[in-house]
Coordinates of C-alpha atoms and ligand atoms in Angstrom, one line a residue:
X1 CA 121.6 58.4 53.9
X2 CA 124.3 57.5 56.5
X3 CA 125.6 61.8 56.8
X4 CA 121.6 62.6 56.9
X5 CA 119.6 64.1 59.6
X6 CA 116.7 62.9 60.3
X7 CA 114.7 66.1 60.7
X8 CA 116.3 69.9 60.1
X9 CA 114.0 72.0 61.4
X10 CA 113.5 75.7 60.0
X11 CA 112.8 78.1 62.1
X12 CA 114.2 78.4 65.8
X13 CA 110.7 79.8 67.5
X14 CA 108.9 78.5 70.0
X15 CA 107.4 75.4 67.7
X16 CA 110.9 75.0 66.2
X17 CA 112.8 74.9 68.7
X18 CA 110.9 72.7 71.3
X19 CA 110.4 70.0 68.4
X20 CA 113.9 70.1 67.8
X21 CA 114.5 69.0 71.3
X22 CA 111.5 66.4 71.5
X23 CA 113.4 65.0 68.1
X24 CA 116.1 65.0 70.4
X25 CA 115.1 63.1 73.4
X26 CA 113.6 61.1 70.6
X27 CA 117.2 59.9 69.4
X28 CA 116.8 61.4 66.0
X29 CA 119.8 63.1 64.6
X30 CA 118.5 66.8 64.1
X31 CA 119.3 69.8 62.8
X32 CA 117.7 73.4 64.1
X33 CA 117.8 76.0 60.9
X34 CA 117.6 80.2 61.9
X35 CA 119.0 83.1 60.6
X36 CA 117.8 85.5 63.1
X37 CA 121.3 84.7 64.9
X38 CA 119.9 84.4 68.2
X39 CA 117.5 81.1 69.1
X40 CA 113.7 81.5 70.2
X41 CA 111.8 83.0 67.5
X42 CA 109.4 86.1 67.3
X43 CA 108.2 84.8 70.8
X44 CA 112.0 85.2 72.6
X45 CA 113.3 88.1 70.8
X46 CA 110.8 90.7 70.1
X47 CA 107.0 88.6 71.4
X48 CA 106.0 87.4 74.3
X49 CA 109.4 88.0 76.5
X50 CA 110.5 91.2 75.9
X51 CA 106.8 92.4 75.9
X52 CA 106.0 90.8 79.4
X53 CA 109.3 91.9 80.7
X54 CA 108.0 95.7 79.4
X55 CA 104.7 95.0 81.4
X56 CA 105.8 93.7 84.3
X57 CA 108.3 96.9 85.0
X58 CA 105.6 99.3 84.0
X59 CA 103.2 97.6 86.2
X60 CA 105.7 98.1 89.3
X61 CA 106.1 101.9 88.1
X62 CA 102.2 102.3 87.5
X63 CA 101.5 100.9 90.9
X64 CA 104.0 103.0 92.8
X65 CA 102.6 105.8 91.0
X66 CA 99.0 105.6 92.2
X67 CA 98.6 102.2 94.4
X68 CA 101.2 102.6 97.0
X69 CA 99.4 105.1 98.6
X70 CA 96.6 102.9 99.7
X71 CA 98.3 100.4 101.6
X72 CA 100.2 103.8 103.4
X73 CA 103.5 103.2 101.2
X74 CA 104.2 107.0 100.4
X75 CA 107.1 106.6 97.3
X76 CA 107.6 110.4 96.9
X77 CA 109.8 112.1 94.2
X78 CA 109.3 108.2 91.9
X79 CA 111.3 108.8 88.7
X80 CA 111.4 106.5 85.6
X81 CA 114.8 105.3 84.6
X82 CA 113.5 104.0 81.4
X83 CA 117.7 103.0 79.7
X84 CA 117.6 100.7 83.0
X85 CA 114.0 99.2 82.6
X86 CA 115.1 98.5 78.6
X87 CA 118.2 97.4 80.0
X88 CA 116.4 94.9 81.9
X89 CA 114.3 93.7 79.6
X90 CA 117.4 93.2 76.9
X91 CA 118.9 90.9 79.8
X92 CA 115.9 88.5 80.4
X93 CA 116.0 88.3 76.8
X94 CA 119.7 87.2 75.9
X95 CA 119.9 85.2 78.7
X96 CA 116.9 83.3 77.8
X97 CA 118.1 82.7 73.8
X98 CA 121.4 81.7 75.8
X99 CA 119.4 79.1 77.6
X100 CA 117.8 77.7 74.5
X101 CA 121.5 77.1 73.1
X102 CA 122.4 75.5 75.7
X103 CA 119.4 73.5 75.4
X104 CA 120.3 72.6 72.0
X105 CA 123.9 71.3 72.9
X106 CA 121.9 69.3 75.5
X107 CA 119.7 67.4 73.3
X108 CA 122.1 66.9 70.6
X109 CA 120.6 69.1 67.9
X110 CA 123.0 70.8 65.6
X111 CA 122.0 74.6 65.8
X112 CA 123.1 75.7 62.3
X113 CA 123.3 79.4 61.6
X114 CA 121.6 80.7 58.2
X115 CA 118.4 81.2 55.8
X116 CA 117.7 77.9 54.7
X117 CA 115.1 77.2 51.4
X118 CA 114.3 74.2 50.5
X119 CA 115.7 72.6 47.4
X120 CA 113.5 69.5 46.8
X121 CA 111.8 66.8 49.7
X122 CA 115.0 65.9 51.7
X123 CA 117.9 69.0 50.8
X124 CA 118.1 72.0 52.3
X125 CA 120.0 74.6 51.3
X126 CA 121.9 77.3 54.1
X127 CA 122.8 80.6 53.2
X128 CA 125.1 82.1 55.9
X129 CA 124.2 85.6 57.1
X130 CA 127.6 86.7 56.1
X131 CA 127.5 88.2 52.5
X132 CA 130.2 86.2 50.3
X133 CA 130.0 83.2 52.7
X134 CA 129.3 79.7 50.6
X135 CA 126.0 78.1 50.6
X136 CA 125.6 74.6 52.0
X137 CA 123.7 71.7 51.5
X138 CA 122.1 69.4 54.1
X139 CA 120.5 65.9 53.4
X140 CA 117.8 65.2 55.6
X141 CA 114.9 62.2 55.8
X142 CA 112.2 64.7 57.2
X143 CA 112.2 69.0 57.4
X144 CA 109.6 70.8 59.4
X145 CA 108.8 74.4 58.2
X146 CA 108.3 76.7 61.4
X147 CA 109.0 80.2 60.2
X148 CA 106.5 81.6 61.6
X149 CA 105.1 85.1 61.2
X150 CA 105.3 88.5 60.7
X151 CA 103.7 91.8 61.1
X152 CA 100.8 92.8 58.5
X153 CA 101.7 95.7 56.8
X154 CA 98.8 98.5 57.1
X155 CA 97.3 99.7 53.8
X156 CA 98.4 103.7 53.5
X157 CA 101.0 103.5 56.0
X158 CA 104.6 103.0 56.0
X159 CA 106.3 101.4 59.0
X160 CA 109.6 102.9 59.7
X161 CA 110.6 101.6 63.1
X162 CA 111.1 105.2 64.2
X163 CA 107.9 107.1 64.7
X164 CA 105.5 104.3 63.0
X165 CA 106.4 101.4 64.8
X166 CA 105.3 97.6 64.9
X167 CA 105.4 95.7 68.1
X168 CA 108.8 95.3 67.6
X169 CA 110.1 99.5 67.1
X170 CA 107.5 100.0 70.2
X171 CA 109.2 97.5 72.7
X172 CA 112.1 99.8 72.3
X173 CA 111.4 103.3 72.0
X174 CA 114.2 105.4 73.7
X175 CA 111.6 108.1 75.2
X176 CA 108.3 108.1 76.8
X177 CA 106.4 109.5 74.0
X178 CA 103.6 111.8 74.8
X179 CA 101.1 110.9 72.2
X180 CA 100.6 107.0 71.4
X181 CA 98.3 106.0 68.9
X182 CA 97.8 102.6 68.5
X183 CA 95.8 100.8 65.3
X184 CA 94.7 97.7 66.3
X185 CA 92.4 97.4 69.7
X186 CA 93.9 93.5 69.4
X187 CA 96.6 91.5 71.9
X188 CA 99.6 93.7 71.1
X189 CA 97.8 96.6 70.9
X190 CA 96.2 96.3 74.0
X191 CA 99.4 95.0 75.7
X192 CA 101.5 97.7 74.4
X193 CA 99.1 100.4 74.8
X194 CA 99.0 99.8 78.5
X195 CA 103.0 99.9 78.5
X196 CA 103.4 103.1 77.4
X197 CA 100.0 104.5 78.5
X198 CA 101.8 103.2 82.0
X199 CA 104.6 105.2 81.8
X200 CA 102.9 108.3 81.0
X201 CA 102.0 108.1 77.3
X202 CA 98.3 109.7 76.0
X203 CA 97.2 106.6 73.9
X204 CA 94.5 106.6 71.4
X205 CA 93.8 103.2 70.0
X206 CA 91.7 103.2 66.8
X207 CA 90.0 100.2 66.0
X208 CA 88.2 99.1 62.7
X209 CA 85.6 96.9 64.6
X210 CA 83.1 98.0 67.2
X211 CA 84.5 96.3 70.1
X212 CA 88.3 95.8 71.6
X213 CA 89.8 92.1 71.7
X214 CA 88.1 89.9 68.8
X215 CA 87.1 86.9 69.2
X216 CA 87.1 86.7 73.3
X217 CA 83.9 86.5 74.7
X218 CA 81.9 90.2 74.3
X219 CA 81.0 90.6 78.4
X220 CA 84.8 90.2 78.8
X221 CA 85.5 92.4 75.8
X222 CA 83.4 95.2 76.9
X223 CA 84.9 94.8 80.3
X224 CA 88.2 95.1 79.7
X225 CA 87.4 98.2 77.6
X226 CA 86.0 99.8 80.4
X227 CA 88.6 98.9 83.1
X228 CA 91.6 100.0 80.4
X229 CA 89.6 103.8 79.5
X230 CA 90.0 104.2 83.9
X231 CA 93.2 103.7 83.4
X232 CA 93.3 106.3 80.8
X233 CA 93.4 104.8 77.3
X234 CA 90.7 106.3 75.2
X235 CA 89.2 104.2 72.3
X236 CA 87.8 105.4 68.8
X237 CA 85.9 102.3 67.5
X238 CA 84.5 101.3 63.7
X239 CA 86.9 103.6 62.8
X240 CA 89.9 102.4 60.1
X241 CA 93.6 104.3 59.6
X242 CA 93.5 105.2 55.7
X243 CA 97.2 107.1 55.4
X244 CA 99.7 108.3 57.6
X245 CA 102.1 112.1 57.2
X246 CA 105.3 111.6 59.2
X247 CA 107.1 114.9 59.7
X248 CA 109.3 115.8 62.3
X249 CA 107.0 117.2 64.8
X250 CA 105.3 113.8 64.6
X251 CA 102.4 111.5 62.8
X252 CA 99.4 113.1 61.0
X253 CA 96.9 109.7 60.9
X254 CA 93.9 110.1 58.6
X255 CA 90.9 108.0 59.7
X256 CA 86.8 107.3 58.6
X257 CA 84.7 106.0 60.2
X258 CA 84.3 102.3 58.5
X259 CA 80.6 103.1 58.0
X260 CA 81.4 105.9 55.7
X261 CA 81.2 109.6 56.4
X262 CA 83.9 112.7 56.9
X263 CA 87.9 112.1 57.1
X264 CA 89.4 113.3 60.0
X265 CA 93.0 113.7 61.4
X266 CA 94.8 112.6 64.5
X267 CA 98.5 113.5 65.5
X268 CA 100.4 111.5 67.4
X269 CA 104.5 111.3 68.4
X270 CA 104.2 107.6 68.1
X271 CA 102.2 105.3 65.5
X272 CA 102.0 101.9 66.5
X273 CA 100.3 99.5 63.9
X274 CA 99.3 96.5 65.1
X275 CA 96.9 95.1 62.9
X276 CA 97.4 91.1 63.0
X277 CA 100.1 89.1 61.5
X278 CA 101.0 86.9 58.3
X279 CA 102.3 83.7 57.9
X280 CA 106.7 84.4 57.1
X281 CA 107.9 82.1 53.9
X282 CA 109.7 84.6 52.2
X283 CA 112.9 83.0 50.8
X284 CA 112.2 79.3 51.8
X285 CA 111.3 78.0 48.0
X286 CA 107.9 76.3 48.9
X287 CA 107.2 77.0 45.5
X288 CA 110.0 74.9 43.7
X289 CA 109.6 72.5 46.6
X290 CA 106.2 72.3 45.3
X291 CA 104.6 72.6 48.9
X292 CA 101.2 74.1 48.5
X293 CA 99.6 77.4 50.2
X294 CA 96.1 78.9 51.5
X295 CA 95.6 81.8 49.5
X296 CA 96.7 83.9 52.8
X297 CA 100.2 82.3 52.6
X298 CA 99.4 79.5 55.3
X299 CA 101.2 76.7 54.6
X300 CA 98.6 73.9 54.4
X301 CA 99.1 70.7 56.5
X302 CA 97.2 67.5 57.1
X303 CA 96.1 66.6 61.2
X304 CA 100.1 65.1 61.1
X305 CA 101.6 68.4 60.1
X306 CA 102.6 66.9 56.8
X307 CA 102.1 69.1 54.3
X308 CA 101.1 67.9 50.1
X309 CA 105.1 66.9 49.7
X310 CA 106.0 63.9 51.8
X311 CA 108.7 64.1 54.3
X312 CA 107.9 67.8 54.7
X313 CA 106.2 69.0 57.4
X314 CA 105.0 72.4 59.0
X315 CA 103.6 73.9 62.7
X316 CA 103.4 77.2 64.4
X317 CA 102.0 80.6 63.1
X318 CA 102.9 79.8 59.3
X319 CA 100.2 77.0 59.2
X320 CA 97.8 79.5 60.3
X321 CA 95.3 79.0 63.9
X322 CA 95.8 81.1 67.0
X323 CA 98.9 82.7 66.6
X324 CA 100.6 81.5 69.8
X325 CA 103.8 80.9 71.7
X326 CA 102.3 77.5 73.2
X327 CA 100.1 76.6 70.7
X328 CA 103.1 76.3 68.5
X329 CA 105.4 74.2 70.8
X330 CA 102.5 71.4 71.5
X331 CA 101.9 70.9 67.3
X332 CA 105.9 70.7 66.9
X333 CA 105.8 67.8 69.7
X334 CA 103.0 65.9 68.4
X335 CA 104.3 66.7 64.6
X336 CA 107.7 64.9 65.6
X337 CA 106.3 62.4 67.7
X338 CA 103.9 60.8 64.9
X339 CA 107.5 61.4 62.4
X340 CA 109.3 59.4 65.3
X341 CA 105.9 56.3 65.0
X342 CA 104.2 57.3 68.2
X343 CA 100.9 58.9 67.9
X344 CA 99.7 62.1 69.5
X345 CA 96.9 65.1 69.0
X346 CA 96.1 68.6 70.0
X347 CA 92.8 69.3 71.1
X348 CA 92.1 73.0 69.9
X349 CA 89.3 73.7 71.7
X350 CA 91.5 73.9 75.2
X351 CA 94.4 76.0 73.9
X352 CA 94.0 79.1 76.3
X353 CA 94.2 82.6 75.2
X354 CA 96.0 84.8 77.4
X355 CA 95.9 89.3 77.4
X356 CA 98.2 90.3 79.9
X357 CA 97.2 93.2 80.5
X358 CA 96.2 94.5 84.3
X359 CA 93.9 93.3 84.9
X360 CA 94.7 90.2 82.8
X361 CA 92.3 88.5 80.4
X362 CA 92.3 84.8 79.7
X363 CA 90.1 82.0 78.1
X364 CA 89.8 78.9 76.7
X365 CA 87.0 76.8 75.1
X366 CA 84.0 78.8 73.6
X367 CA 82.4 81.7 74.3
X368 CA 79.0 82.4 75.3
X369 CA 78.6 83.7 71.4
X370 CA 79.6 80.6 70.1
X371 CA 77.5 78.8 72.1
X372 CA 74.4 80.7 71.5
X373 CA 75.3 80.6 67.2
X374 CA 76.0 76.6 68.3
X375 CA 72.4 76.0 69.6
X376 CA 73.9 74.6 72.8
X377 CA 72.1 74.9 76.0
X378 CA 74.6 75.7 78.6
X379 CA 74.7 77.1 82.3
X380 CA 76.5 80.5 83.1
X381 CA 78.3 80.7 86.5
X382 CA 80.0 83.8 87.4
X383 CA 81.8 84.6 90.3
X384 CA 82.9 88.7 90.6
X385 CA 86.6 89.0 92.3
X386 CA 85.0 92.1 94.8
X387 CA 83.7 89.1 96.3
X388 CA 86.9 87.1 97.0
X389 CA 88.9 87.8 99.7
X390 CA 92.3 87.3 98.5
X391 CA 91.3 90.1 95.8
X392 CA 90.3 92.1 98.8
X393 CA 93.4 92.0 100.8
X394 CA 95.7 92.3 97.4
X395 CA 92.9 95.3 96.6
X396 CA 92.8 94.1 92.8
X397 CA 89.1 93.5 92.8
X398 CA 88.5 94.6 89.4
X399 CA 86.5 91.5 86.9
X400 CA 85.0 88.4 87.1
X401 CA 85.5 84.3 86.5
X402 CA 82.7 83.5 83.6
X403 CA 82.5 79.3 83.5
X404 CA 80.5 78.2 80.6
X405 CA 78.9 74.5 81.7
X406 CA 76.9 72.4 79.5
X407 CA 73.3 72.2 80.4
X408 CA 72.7 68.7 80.0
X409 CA 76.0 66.8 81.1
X410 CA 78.0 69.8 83.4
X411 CA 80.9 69.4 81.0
X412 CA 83.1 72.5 81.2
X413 CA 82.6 73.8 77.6
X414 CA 84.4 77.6 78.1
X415 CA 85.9 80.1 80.9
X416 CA 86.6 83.7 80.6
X417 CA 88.6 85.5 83.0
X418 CA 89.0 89.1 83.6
X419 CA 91.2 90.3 86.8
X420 CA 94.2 90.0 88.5
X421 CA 96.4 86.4 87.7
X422 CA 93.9 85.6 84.8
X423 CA 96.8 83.7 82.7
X424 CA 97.5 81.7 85.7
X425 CA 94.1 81.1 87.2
X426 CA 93.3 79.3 84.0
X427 CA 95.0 76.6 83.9
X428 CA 93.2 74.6 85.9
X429 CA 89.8 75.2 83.5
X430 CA 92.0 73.7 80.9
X431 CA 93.2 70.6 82.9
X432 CA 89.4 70.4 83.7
X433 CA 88.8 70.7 80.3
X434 CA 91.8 68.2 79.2
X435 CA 90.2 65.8 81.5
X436 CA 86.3 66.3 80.1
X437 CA 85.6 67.5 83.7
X438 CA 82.6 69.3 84.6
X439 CA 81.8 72.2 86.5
X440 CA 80.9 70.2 89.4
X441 CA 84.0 68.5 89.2
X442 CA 86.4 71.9 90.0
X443 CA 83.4 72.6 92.6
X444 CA 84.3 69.5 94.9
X445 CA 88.5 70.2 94.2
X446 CA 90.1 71.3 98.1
X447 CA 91.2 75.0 96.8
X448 CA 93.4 76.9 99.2
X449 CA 92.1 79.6 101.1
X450 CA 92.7 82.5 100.9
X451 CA 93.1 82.4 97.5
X452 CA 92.3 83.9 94.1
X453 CA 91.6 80.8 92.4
X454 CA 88.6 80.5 95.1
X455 CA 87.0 82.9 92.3
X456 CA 87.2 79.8 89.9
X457 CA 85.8 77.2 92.5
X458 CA 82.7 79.7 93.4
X459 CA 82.2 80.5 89.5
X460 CA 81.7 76.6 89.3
X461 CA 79.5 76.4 92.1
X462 CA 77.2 78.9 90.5
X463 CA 77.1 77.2 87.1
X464 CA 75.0 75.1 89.0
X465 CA 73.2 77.4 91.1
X466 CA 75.2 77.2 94.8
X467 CA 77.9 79.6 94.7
X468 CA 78.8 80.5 98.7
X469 CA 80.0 83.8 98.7
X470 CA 77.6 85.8 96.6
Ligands
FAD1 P1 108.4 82.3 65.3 O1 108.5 82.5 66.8 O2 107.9 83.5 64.5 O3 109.8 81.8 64.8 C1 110.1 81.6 63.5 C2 111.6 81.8 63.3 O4 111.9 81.3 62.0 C3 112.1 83.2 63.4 O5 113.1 83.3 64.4 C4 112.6 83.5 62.0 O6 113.8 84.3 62.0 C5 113.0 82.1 61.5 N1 113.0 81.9 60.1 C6 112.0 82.3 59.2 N2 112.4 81.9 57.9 C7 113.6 81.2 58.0 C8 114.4 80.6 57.1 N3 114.1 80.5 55.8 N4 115.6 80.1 57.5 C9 115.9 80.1 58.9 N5 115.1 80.7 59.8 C10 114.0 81.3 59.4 N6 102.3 84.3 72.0 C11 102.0 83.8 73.2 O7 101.6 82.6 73.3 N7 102.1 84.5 74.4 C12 102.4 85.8 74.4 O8 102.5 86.5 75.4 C13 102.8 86.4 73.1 N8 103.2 87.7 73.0 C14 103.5 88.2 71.8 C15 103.9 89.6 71.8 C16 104.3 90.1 70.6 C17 104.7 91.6 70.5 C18 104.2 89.3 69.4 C19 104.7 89.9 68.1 C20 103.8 88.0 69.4 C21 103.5 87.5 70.6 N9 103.0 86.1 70.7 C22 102.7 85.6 71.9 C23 102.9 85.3 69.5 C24 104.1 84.4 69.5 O9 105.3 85.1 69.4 C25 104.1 83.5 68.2 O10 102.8 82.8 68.2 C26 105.2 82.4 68.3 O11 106.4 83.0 68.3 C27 105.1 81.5 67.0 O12 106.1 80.6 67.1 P2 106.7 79.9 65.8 O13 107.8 79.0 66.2 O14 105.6 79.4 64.9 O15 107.4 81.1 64.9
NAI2 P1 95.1 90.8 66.5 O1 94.5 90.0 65.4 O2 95.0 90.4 67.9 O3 94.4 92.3 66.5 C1 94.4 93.1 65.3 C2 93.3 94.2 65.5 O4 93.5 95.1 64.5 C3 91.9 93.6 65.3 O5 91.1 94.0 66.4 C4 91.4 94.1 64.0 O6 90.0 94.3 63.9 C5 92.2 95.5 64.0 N1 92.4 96.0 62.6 C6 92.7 95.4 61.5 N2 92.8 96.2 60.5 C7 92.6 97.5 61.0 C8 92.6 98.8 60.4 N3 92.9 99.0 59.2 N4 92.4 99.8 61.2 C9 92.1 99.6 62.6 N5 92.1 98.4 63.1 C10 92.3 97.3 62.3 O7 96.6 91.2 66.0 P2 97.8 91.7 66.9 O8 97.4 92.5 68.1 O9 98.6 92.4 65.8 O10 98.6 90.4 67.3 C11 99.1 89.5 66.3 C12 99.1 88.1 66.9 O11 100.1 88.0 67.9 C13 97.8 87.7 67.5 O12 97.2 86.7 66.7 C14 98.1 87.2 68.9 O13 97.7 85.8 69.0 C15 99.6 87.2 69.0 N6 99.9 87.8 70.3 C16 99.6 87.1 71.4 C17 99.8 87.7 72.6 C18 99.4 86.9 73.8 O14 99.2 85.7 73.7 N7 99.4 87.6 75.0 C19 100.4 89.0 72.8 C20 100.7 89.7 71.5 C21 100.4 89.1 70.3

């Protein structure tokens, strides 16, 4: 196979597009598959970037708005130039896609432009986006399926993009609207919600369960539902969307309560669903290729990423697992390591989860749930951020660092963060973790003073009883 690659890679996300480039530095001739035309995935182009971007400027705008004033900034007659903040956002995200191209050319992988589908193990056939244009065929020893995912449709309710939006219509709605409703109390709702909420939106978010944010650790759940109703957003839980009207002067929702009982009606100028997301395979042939599925459409793969064909492999959201950004990049390196000979792992249980939200949520390992449904005896320290000082001088006191610490040995077996720098502040639970450290272990590390992550040294010096400043 002297013209072969050695790996084409479908998919240019996040996990395809960072194990293109470890294939790369790996010296294996490679090939990077997408027909979105633009490099980086759900994550670059309408995920992670443009959403923080969104939250980061509506943050500055929010604060101006009611913060200022405490520290004795008066920002009178504060307008919202919303084309500019979109505008801003577009930038961060083409220039970023630009980098990945570049980091293509770098590394030596040929980015090629096109839907490819899998003919058999080893072919690959490219369909330019331009209608008319002639297929191609590519040999290849090895292909790695990351195509990701996409949004779940909601039973009863049409998404147009226009006034029912996914995450993708509502990171660029031209107006403020006046009425949000969001369906979903999960990560993009909750992310979203505060966006627009931000900016001067009413949002509603209907949720079927009876709590926001599943799966994170209920005190920081319930929390976070509290801190996010100040700030305005109301919350109608156990309650599920069963249609949706659209007429021009907005959305009629229908929604029961999931317990049974009487219909009711919400409008709304806005309908955001956000409801979870599917595994994307739409067009890639798995079934000729013979590559076998969960009966959700995950793409099933053995602890190498191989899937039941040999020589193809698969990573990211379309083999299922927390759908994220990072999570995605470390299974394409380890997939394309092992391909390359070397060997390699991911250890799921410190991936961290990050809300970013204000104030943020993050966590990694288990929560205190788990734990109890586990049988594992474990120690609780919490440390509240009205007690830290750098909180107190930034005056973002609102939450707490939970750590979760095994009874019997002080291993580190969760953290849950709510409050300001969450995302960042846990990262060094999870080198902990990496490590098998224990909560004693981030008690005795020098941290700098003043500083938030003193909130994360005091919460392990209470896991065993000694916190200082509380
Ligand atoms: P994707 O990023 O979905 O990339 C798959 C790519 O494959 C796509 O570009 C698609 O066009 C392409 N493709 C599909 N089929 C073919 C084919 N046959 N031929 C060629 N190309 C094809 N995660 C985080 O960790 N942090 C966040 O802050 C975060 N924020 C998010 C915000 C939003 C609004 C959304 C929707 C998601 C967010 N996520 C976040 C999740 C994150 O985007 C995904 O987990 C991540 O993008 C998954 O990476 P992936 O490489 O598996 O797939
Ligand atoms: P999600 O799974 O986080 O939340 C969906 C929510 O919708 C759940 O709370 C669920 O109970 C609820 N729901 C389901 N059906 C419903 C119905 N009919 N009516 C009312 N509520 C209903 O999914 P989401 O928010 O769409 O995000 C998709 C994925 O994207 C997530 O898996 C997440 O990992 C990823 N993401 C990650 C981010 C981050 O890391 N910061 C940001 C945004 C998305």
């Amino acid at each position: 196979m002297s013209d072969a690659y050695d790996l084409i890679v479908i998919g240019g996300g996040p996990g395809g597009y960072v194990a293109a480039i470890r294939a790369g530095q790996l010296g294996l001739k490679t090939a990077i598959v997408e027909k979105r035309g633009a490099l980086g995935g759900t994550c670059l182009n309408v995920g992670c970037i443009p959403s923080k971007a969104l939250l980061q400027s509506s943050h500055h705008y929010h604060m101006a708005a009611t913060e200022f004033e405490h520290h004795g900034i008066i920002a009178k007659g504060l307008s919202l130039d919303l084309k500019v903040m979109m505008g801003r956002k577009d930038k961060v995200v083409s220039d970023l896609t630009q980098g990945v191209e570049f980091l293509m050319k770098k590394n030596k992988v040929d980015y090629v432009i096109g839907e490819g589908t899998i003919k058999a193990a080893g072919e690959v056939v490219i369909t330019p986006p331009k209608k008319g244009a002639k297929k191609q065929t590519l040999k290849t020893d090895n292909i790695l399926i990351a195509t990701g995912s996409d949004v779940a449709p909601l039973p009863g309710v049409k998404i147009d993009e226009k006034q029912i939006v996914s995450s993708t219509g509502a990171l660029d709605l031209k107006t403020v609207p006046k009425t949000l409703c969001v369906v979903g109390a999960g990560v993009i709702g909750l992310e979203l919600g505060s966006v627009w909420r931000r900016l001067g939106a009413k949002v509603t978010v209907v949720e079927f369960l009876d709590h926001i944010l599943p799966g994170m650790d209920a005190e920081i759940s319930k929390q976070m539902q509290r801190t996010l109703k100040k700030q305005g957003i109301e919350f109608k839980l156990s309650t599920k969307v069963t249609g949706a009207k659209t007429a021009k002067a907005g959305v009629t929702l229908t929604t029961e309560p999931v317990a049974g009982g009487k219909k009711e009606t919400m409008k709304a100028e806005i309908v955001l669903a956000a409801i979870g997301r599917l595994p994307f395979t739409n067009g890639l042939g798995l079934d000729k290729a013979g590559v076998e599925m969960d009966d959700r459409g995950f793409v099933k793969v053995d602890e190498d990423f191989q899937t039941n064909v040999e020589g193809i492999f698969a990573i990211g959201d379309v083999i299922g697992g927390a759908m994220l950004a990072h999570k995605a990049e470390d299974e394409g390196v380890v997939c394309v390591e092992v391909m390359a000979g070397q060997s390699g792992h991911i250890d799921y249980d410190s991936i961290p989860g990050i809300v970013y939200t204000w104030p943020e949520v993050a966590s990694v390992g288990k929560t205190e749930e788990q734990l109890k449904d586990a049988g594992v005896k474990y120690n609780v320290g919490k440390f509240p951020f009205t007690a830290n000082s750098r909180a107190r001088c930034n005056a973002d006191t609102d939450g707490f660092v939970k750590i979760l610490a095994d009874a019997a040995t002080d291993a580190v077996l969760g953290c849950h963060i709510i409050g300001p720098e969450a995302g960042d502040l846990i990262q060094e639970v999870v080198v902990a973790m990496e490590l098998s450290g224990s909560a004693e272990d981030i008690a005795r590390i020098c941290h700098g003073h003043p500083g938030l992550s003193e909130a994360v040294k005091e919460a392990a010096l209470a896991a065993n009883g000694r916190a200082f400043h509380m």
